[in-house]
Amino acid sequence: MNIDPRPSVIEERLKGVKRIIAVTGWKGGIGKSVTACSLALLLAKKGCRTGLFDLDFAGASDHIILGAKGLFPKEEKGLEPPLLEGVKFMSVVFFSENKAVPLRGANVSDAIIELLAITQWGELDFLVLDMPPGINDAALDVMRFARKAEVLAVTTSSVIARDVLERSLALYRALKTPVLGVVENMARGAASKGDAARLRFDPGLEAALGSPAALLKTGFCRDLSAAVKKLKL
């Protein structure tokens, strides 16, 4: 019987990480990735040792949001993520040359487990995970191996998005996964009951993508910064 050594390796890799924030969302276009990237930048700006891991194989975009060009992990008993604006950054695009990754089902999970096993994070205060969308095998595998993870859920005011959100949060709670809070992105009008934070619609956000410095100056990041304080990160 073959025993996969990677689970124990992953545990060792994440041993020096104090907190893991899994930023997740359950439909496309709600701002999950820009929230994950902005959160990592804000934490690094506060002086926290921060890492960002783009695990959204189907639509990896953190490198675009952060303007990451010419970066590649250093090989040293695994892979050491390159530093970008004070954030240790790892993404599948380092290996896919920014092309779509034609993986399905178990292959996606296996690739994510492999990346978790070979990435050397060292000592971190926060590791932000840009999660695979939805609750599928890949997402559940991440939560299984990143046992310290706390879920930060991104949604919108859409009735559909919020309905899916509630069902998904119920599943995470059933799995005994801590839910840090909920972020309502592109918020307009009155606040929805129970939201941890509201990120108001920012018409200038799109123009800031690709520049961490510009991103940190947006109204979006100001609102997220307030959320960070509210969530006691």
PDB file of N, CA and C in Angstrom, residues 92-157:
ATOM      1  N   VAL A  92      -0.233  29.391  -9.560  1.00  0.00           N
ATOM      2  CA  VAL A  92      -0.076  28.368 -10.587  1.00  0.00           C
ATOM      3  C   VAL A  92       0.458  28.956 -11.884  1.00  0.00           C
ATOM      4  N   VAL A  93       0.255  30.253 -12.117  1.00  0.00           N
ATOM      5  CA  VAL A  93       0.702  30.853 -13.380  1.00  0.00           C
ATOM      6  C   VAL A  93       2.216  30.840 -13.513  1.00  0.00           C
ATOM      7  N   PHE A  94       2.934  30.669 -12.412  1.00  0.00           N
ATOM      8  CA  PHE A  94       4.386  30.559 -12.502  1.00  0.00           C
ATOM      9  C   PHE A  94       4.792  29.323 -13.300  1.00  0.00           C
ATOM     10  N   PHE A  95       3.898  28.351 -13.366  1.00  0.00           N
ATOM     11  CA  PHE A  95       4.212  27.091 -14.031  1.00  0.00           C
ATOM     12  C   PHE A  95       3.414  26.872 -15.314  1.00  0.00           C
ATOM     13  N   SER A  96       2.337  27.622 -15.488  1.00  0.00           N
ATOM     14  CA  SER A  96       1.469  27.431 -16.657  1.00  0.00           C
ATOM     15  C   SER A  96       1.716  28.451 -17.757  1.00  0.00           C
ATOM     16  N   GLU A  97       2.661  29.384 -17.520  1.00  0.00           N
ATOM     17  CA  GLU A  97       2.966  30.436 -18.496  1.00  0.00           C
ATOM     18  C   GLU A  97       1.716  31.228 -18.856  1.00  0.00           C
ATOM     19  N   ASN A  98       0.883  31.467 -17.851  1.00  0.00           N
ATOM     20  CA  ASN A  98      -0.332  32.278 -18.002  1.00  0.00           C
ATOM     21  C   ASN A  98      -1.337  31.681 -18.989  1.00  0.00           C
ATOM     22  N   LYS A  99      -1.272  30.361 -19.178  1.00  0.00           N
ATOM     23  CA  LYS A  99      -2.229  29.678 -20.042  1.00  0.00           C
ATOM     24  C   LYS A  99      -3.227  28.923 -19.169  1.00  0.00           C
ATOM     25  N   ALA A 100      -4.367  28.601 -19.747  1.00  0.00           N
ATOM     26  CA  ALA A 100      -5.366  27.828 -19.011  1.00  0.00           C
ATOM     27  C   ALA A 100      -4.791  26.465 -18.646  1.00  0.00           C
ATOM     28  N   VAL A 101      -5.128  25.990 -17.458  1.00  0.00           N
ATOM     29  CA  VAL A 101      -4.650  24.688 -16.993  1.00  0.00           C
ATOM     30  C   VAL A 101      -5.757  23.656 -17.207  1.00  0.00           C
ATOM     31  N   PRO A 102      -5.573  22.728 -18.183  1.00  0.00           N
ATOM     32  CA  PRO A 102      -6.643  21.776 -18.518  1.00  0.00           C
ATOM     33  C   PRO A 102      -6.702  20.600 -17.551  1.00  0.00           C
ATOM     34  N   LEU A 103      -7.120  20.871 -16.324  1.00  0.00           N
ATOM     35  CA  LEU A 103      -7.217  19.824 -15.318  1.00  0.00           C
ATOM     36  C   LEU A 103      -8.667  19.643 -14.894  1.00  0.00           C
ATOM     37  N   ARG A 104      -8.996  18.425 -14.497  1.00  0.00           N
ATOM     38  CA  ARG A 104     -10.359  18.137 -14.067  1.00  0.00           C
ATOM     39  C   ARG A 104     -10.334  17.389 -12.745  1.00  0.00           C
ATOM     40  N   GLY A 105     -11.380  17.624 -11.946  1.00  0.00           N
ATOM     41  CA  GLY A 105     -11.637  16.837 -10.753  1.00  0.00           C
ATOM     42  C   GLY A 105     -10.435  16.528  -9.890  1.00  0.00           C
ATOM     43  N   ALA A 106     -10.115  15.236  -9.796  1.00  0.00           N
ATOM     44  CA  ALA A 106      -9.040  14.778  -8.923  1.00  0.00           C
ATOM     45  C   ALA A 106      -7.694  15.363  -9.317  1.00  0.00           C
ATOM     46  N   ASN A 107      -7.505  15.664 -10.605  1.00  0.00           N
ATOM     47  CA  ASN A 107      -6.238  16.236 -11.048  1.00  0.00           C
ATOM     48  C   ASN A 107      -6.024  17.635 -10.487  1.00  0.00           C
ATOM     49  N   VAL A 108      -7.102  18.408 -10.377  1.00  0.00           N
ATOM     50  CA  VAL A 108      -7.007  19.744  -9.778  1.00  0.00           C
ATOM     51  C   VAL A 108      -6.614  19.614  -8.316  1.00  0.00           C
ATOM     52  N   SER A 109      -7.287  18.732  -7.602  1.00  0.00           N
ATOM     53  CA  SER A 109      -6.973  18.515  -6.187  1.00  0.00           C
ATOM     54  C   SER A 109      -5.527  18.079  -6.018  1.00  0.00           C
ATOM     55  N   ASP A 110      -5.077  17.174  -6.875  1.00  0.00           N
ATOM     56  CA  ASP A 110      -3.708  16.669  -6.774  1.00  0.00           C
ATOM     57  C   ASP A 110      -2.695  17.784  -7.015  1.00  0.00           C
ATOM     58  N   ALA A 111      -2.973  18.650  -7.990  1.00  0.00           N
ATOM     59  CA  ALA A 111      -2.061  19.756  -8.282  1.00  0.00           C
ATOM     60  C   ALA A 111      -1.999  20.739  -7.116  1.00  0.00           C
ATOM     61  N   ILE A 112      -3.135  21.015  -6.501  1.00  0.00           N
ATOM     62  CA  ILE A 112      -3.170  21.925  -5.352  1.00  0.00           C
ATOM     63  C   ILE A 112      -2.404  21.327  -4.176  1.00  0.00           C
ATOM     64  N   ILE A 113      -2.611  20.044  -3.920  1.00  0.00           N
ATOM     65  CA  ILE A 113      -1.894  19.376  -2.834  1.00  0.00           C
ATOM     66  C   ILE A 113      -0.392  19.422  -3.086  1.00  0.00           C
ATOM     67  N   GLU A 114       0.005  19.224  -4.338  1.00  0.00           N
ATOM     68  CA  GLU A 114       1.427  19.270  -4.690  1.00  0.00           C
ATOM     69  C   GLU A 114       2.015  20.655  -4.426  1.00  0.00           C
ATOM     70  N   LEU A 115       1.294  21.705  -4.819  1.00  0.00           N
ATOM     71  CA  LEU A 115       1.779  23.069  -4.580  1.00  0.00           C
ATOM     72  C   LEU A 115       1.866  23.370  -3.086  1.00  0.00           C
ATOM     73  N   LEU A 116       0.875  22.918  -2.335  1.00  0.00           N
ATOM     74  CA  LEU A 116       0.916  23.111  -0.884  1.00  0.00           C
ATOM     75  C   LEU A 116       2.127  22.407  -0.275  1.00  0.00           C
ATOM     76  N   ALA A 117       2.491  21.260  -0.837  1.00  0.00           N
ATOM     77  CA  ALA A 117       3.583  20.464  -0.279  1.00  0.00           C
ATOM     78  C   ALA A 117       4.961  21.017  -0.618  1.00  0.00           C
ATOM     79  N   ILE A 118       5.113  21.671  -1.764  1.00  0.00           N
ATOM     80  CA  ILE A 118       6.451  22.108  -2.182  1.00  0.00           C
ATOM     81  C   ILE A 118       6.747  23.568  -1.856  1.00  0.00           C
ATOM     82  N   THR A 119       5.749  24.321  -1.400  1.00  0.00           N
ATOM     83  CA  THR A 119       5.959  25.750  -1.160  1.00  0.00           C
ATOM     84  C   THR A 119       6.469  26.002   0.255  1.00  0.00           C
ATOM     85  N   GLN A 120       7.601  26.699   0.330  1.00  0.00           N
ATOM     86  CA  GLN A 120       8.230  27.045   1.605  1.00  0.00           C
ATOM     87  C   GLN A 120       7.800  28.453   2.016  1.00  0.00           C
ATOM     88  N   TRP A 121       6.932  28.565   2.992  1.00  0.00           N
ATOM     89  CA  TRP A 121       6.458  29.878   3.424  1.00  0.00           C
ATOM     90  C   TRP A 121       7.293  30.471   4.546  1.00  0.00           C
ATOM     91  N   GLY A 122       7.961  29.639   5.307  1.00  0.00           N
ATOM     92  CA  GLY A 122       8.722  30.155   6.435  1.00  0.00           C
ATOM     93  C   GLY A 122       7.802  30.684   7.524  1.00  0.00           C
ATOM     94  N   GLU A 123       8.265  31.716   8.225  1.00  0.00           N
ATOM     95  CA  GLU A 123       7.490  32.307   9.311  1.00  0.00           C
ATOM     96  C   GLU A 123       6.575  33.403   8.761  1.00  0.00           C
ATOM     97  N   LEU A 124       5.275  33.259   8.966  1.00  0.00           N
ATOM     98  CA  LEU A 124       4.300  34.251   8.514  1.00  0.00           C
ATOM     99  C   LEU A 124       3.306  34.561   9.630  1.00  0.00           C
ATOM    100  N   ASP A 125       2.869  35.810   9.656  1.00  0.00           N
ATOM    101  CA  ASP A 125       1.758  36.164  10.535  1.00  0.00           C
ATOM    102  C   ASP A 125       0.427  35.780   9.889  1.00  0.00           C
ATOM    103  N   PHE A 126       0.356  35.981   8.555  1.00  0.00           N
ATOM    104  CA  PHE A 126      -0.866  35.671   7.812  1.00  0.00           C
ATOM    105  C   PHE A 126      -0.527  35.026   6.473  1.00  0.00           C
ATOM    106  N   LEU A 127      -1.271  33.999   6.120  1.00  0.00           N
ATOM    107  CA  LEU A 127      -1.257  33.449   4.767  1.00  0.00           C
ATOM    108  C   LEU A 127      -2.669  33.587   4.221  1.00  0.00           C
ATOM    109  N   VAL A 128      -2.804  34.385   3.158  1.00  0.00           N
ATOM    110  CA  VAL A 128      -4.106  34.607   2.529  1.00  0.00           C
ATOM    111  C   VAL A 128      -4.245  33.633   1.362  1.00  0.00           C
ATOM    112  N   LEU A 129      -5.300  32.850   1.363  1.00  0.00           N
ATOM    113  CA  LEU A 129      -5.565  31.902   0.282  1.00  0.00           C
ATOM    114  C   LEU A 129      -6.674  32.443  -0.606  1.00  0.00           C
ATOM    115  N   ASP A 130      -6.384  32.612  -1.901  1.00  0.00           N
ATOM    116  CA  ASP A 130      -7.428  32.916  -2.874  1.00  0.00           C
ATOM    117  C   ASP A 130      -7.971  31.565  -3.316  1.00  0.00           C
ATOM    118  N   MET A 131      -9.103  31.189  -2.765  1.00  0.00           N
ATOM    119  CA  MET A 131      -9.600  29.822  -2.860  1.00  0.00           C
ATOM    120  C   MET A 131     -10.200  29.481  -4.222  1.00  0.00           C
ATOM    121  N   PRO A 132     -10.222  28.183  -4.559  1.00  0.00           N
ATOM    122  CA  PRO A 132     -11.005  27.756  -5.718  1.00  0.00           C
ATOM    123  C   PRO A 132     -12.463  28.144  -5.489  1.00  0.00           C
ATOM    124  N   PRO A 133     -13.187  28.510  -6.548  1.00  0.00           N
ATOM    125  CA  PRO A 133     -14.578  28.937  -6.359  1.00  0.00           C
ATOM    126  C   PRO A 133     -15.477  27.783  -5.921  1.00  0.00           C
ATOM    127  N   GLY A 134     -16.499  28.123  -5.147  1.00  0.00           N
ATOM    128  CA  GLY A 134     -17.469  27.118  -4.736  1.00  0.00           C
ATOM    129  C   GLY A 134     -16.931  26.200  -3.653  1.00  0.00           C
ATOM    130  N   ILE A 135     -17.712  25.180  -3.359  1.00  0.00           N
ATOM    131  CA  ILE A 135     -17.271  24.134  -2.432  1.00  0.00           C
ATOM    132  C   ILE A 135     -17.239  22.833  -3.217  1.00  0.00           C
ATOM    133  N   ASN A 136     -16.066  22.550  -3.770  1.00  0.00           N
ATOM    134  CA  ASN A 136     -15.870  21.323  -4.539  1.00  0.00           C
ATOM    135  C   ASN A 136     -14.728  20.541  -3.904  1.00  0.00           C
ATOM    136  N   ASP A 137     -14.301  19.466  -4.568  1.00  0.00           N
ATOM    137  CA  ASP A 137     -13.236  18.638  -3.998  1.00  0.00           C
ATOM    138  C   ASP A 137     -11.970  19.444  -3.748  1.00  0.00           C
ATOM    139  N   ALA A 138     -11.623  20.331  -4.702  1.00  0.00           N
ATOM    140  CA  ALA A 138     -10.399  21.118  -4.564  1.00  0.00           C
ATOM    141  C   ALA A 138     -10.463  22.016  -3.334  1.00  0.00           C
ATOM    142  N   ALA A 139     -11.580  22.719  -3.168  1.00  0.00           N
ATOM    143  CA  ALA A 139     -11.733  23.616  -2.021  1.00  0.00           C
ATOM    144  C   ALA A 139     -11.728  22.839  -0.708  1.00  0.00           C
ATOM    145  N   LEU A 140     -12.407  21.704  -0.691  1.00  0.00           N
ATOM    146  CA  LEU A 140     -12.461  20.899   0.528  1.00  0.00           C
ATOM    147  C   LEU A 140     -11.096  20.320   0.872  1.00  0.00           C
ATOM    148  N   ASP A 141     -10.305  19.974  -0.156  1.00  0.00           N
ATOM    149  CA  ASP A 141      -8.952  19.472   0.094  1.00  0.00           C
ATOM    150  C   ASP A 141      -8.078  20.553   0.719  1.00  0.00           C
ATOM    151  N   VAL A 142      -8.208  21.782   0.231  1.00  0.00           N
ATOM    152  CA  VAL A 142      -7.437  22.886   0.813  1.00  0.00           C
ATOM    153  C   VAL A 142      -7.766  23.023   2.292  1.00  0.00           C
ATOM    154  N   MET A 143      -9.057  23.011   2.621  1.00  0.00           N
ATOM    155  CA  MET A 143      -9.467  23.174   4.011  1.00  0.00           C
ATOM    156  C   MET A 143      -9.030  21.980   4.865  1.00  0.00           C
ATOM    157  N   ARG A 144      -8.952  20.821   4.242  1.00  0.00           N
ATOM    158  CA  ARG A 144      -8.531  19.620   4.988  1.00  0.00           C
ATOM    159  C   ARG A 144      -7.061  19.697   5.381  1.00  0.00           C
ATOM    160  N   PHE A 145      -6.238  20.247   4.474  1.00  0.00           N
ATOM    161  CA  PHE A 145      -4.803  20.309   4.745  1.00  0.00           C
ATOM    162  C   PHE A 145      -4.392  21.601   5.456  1.00  0.00           C
ATOM    163  N   ALA A 146      -5.095  22.688   5.187  1.00  0.00           N
ATOM    164  CA  ALA A 146      -4.819  23.953   5.880  1.00  0.00           C
ATOM    165  C   ALA A 146      -5.753  24.028   7.085  1.00  0.00           C
ATOM    166  N   ARG A 147      -5.443  23.266   8.092  1.00  0.00           N
ATOM    167  CA  ARG A 147      -6.373  23.056   9.205  1.00  0.00           C
ATOM    168  C   ARG A 147      -6.638  24.318  10.015  1.00  0.00           C
ATOM    169  N   LYS A 148      -5.700  25.254   9.978  1.00  0.00           N
ATOM    170  CA  LYS A 148      -5.879  26.490  10.755  1.00  0.00           C
ATOM    171  C   LYS A 148      -6.707  27.529  10.013  1.00  0.00           C
ATOM    172  N   ALA A 149      -7.174  27.195   8.827  1.00  0.00           N
ATOM    173  CA  ALA A 149      -7.837  28.191   7.976  1.00  0.00           C
ATOM    174  C   ALA A 149      -9.125  28.721   8.589  1.00  0.00           C
ATOM    175  N   GLU A 150      -9.325  30.026   8.402  1.00  0.00           N
ATOM    176  CA  GLU A 150     -10.566  30.709   8.767  1.00  0.00           C
ATOM    177  C   GLU A 150     -11.166  31.262   7.478  1.00  0.00           C
ATOM    178  N   VAL A 151     -12.447  31.079   7.272  1.00  0.00           N
ATOM    179  CA  VAL A 151     -13.105  31.481   6.033  1.00  0.00           C
ATOM    180  C   VAL A 151     -13.525  32.948   6.084  1.00  0.00           C
ATOM    181  N   LEU A 152     -13.121  33.699   5.062  1.00  0.00           N
ATOM    182  CA  LEU A 152     -13.641  35.046   4.832  1.00  0.00           C
ATOM    183  C   LEU A 152     -14.425  34.977   3.531  1.00  0.00           C
ATOM    184  N   ALA A 153     -15.734  35.080   3.627  1.00  0.00           N
ATOM    185  CA  ALA A 153     -16.607  34.884   2.474  1.00  0.00           C
ATOM    186  C   ALA A 153     -16.922  36.204   1.788  1.00  0.00           C
ATOM    187  N   VAL A 154     -16.788  36.212   0.465  1.00  0.00           N
ATOM    188  CA  VAL A 154     -17.106  37.391  -0.343  1.00  0.00           C
ATOM    189  C   VAL A 154     -18.408  37.136  -1.084  1.00  0.00           C
ATOM    190  N   THR A 155     -19.312  38.106  -1.030  1.00  0.00           N
ATOM    191  CA  THR A 155     -20.587  37.984  -1.723  1.00  0.00           C
ATOM    192  C   THR A 155     -20.980  39.345  -2.271  1.00  0.00           C
ATOM    193  N   THR A 156     -22.150  39.424  -2.850  1.00  0.00           N
ATOM    194  CA  THR A 156     -22.725  40.697  -3.283  1.00  0.00           C
ATOM    195  C   THR A 156     -24.142  40.775  -2.719  1.00  0.00           C
ATOM    196  N   SER A 157     -24.827  41.864  -3.035  1.00  0.00           N
ATOM    197  CA  SER A 157     -26.195  42.017  -2.531  1.00  0.00           C
ATOM    198  C   SER A 157     -27.211  41.215  -3.338  1.00  0.00           C
TER     199      SER A 157
END
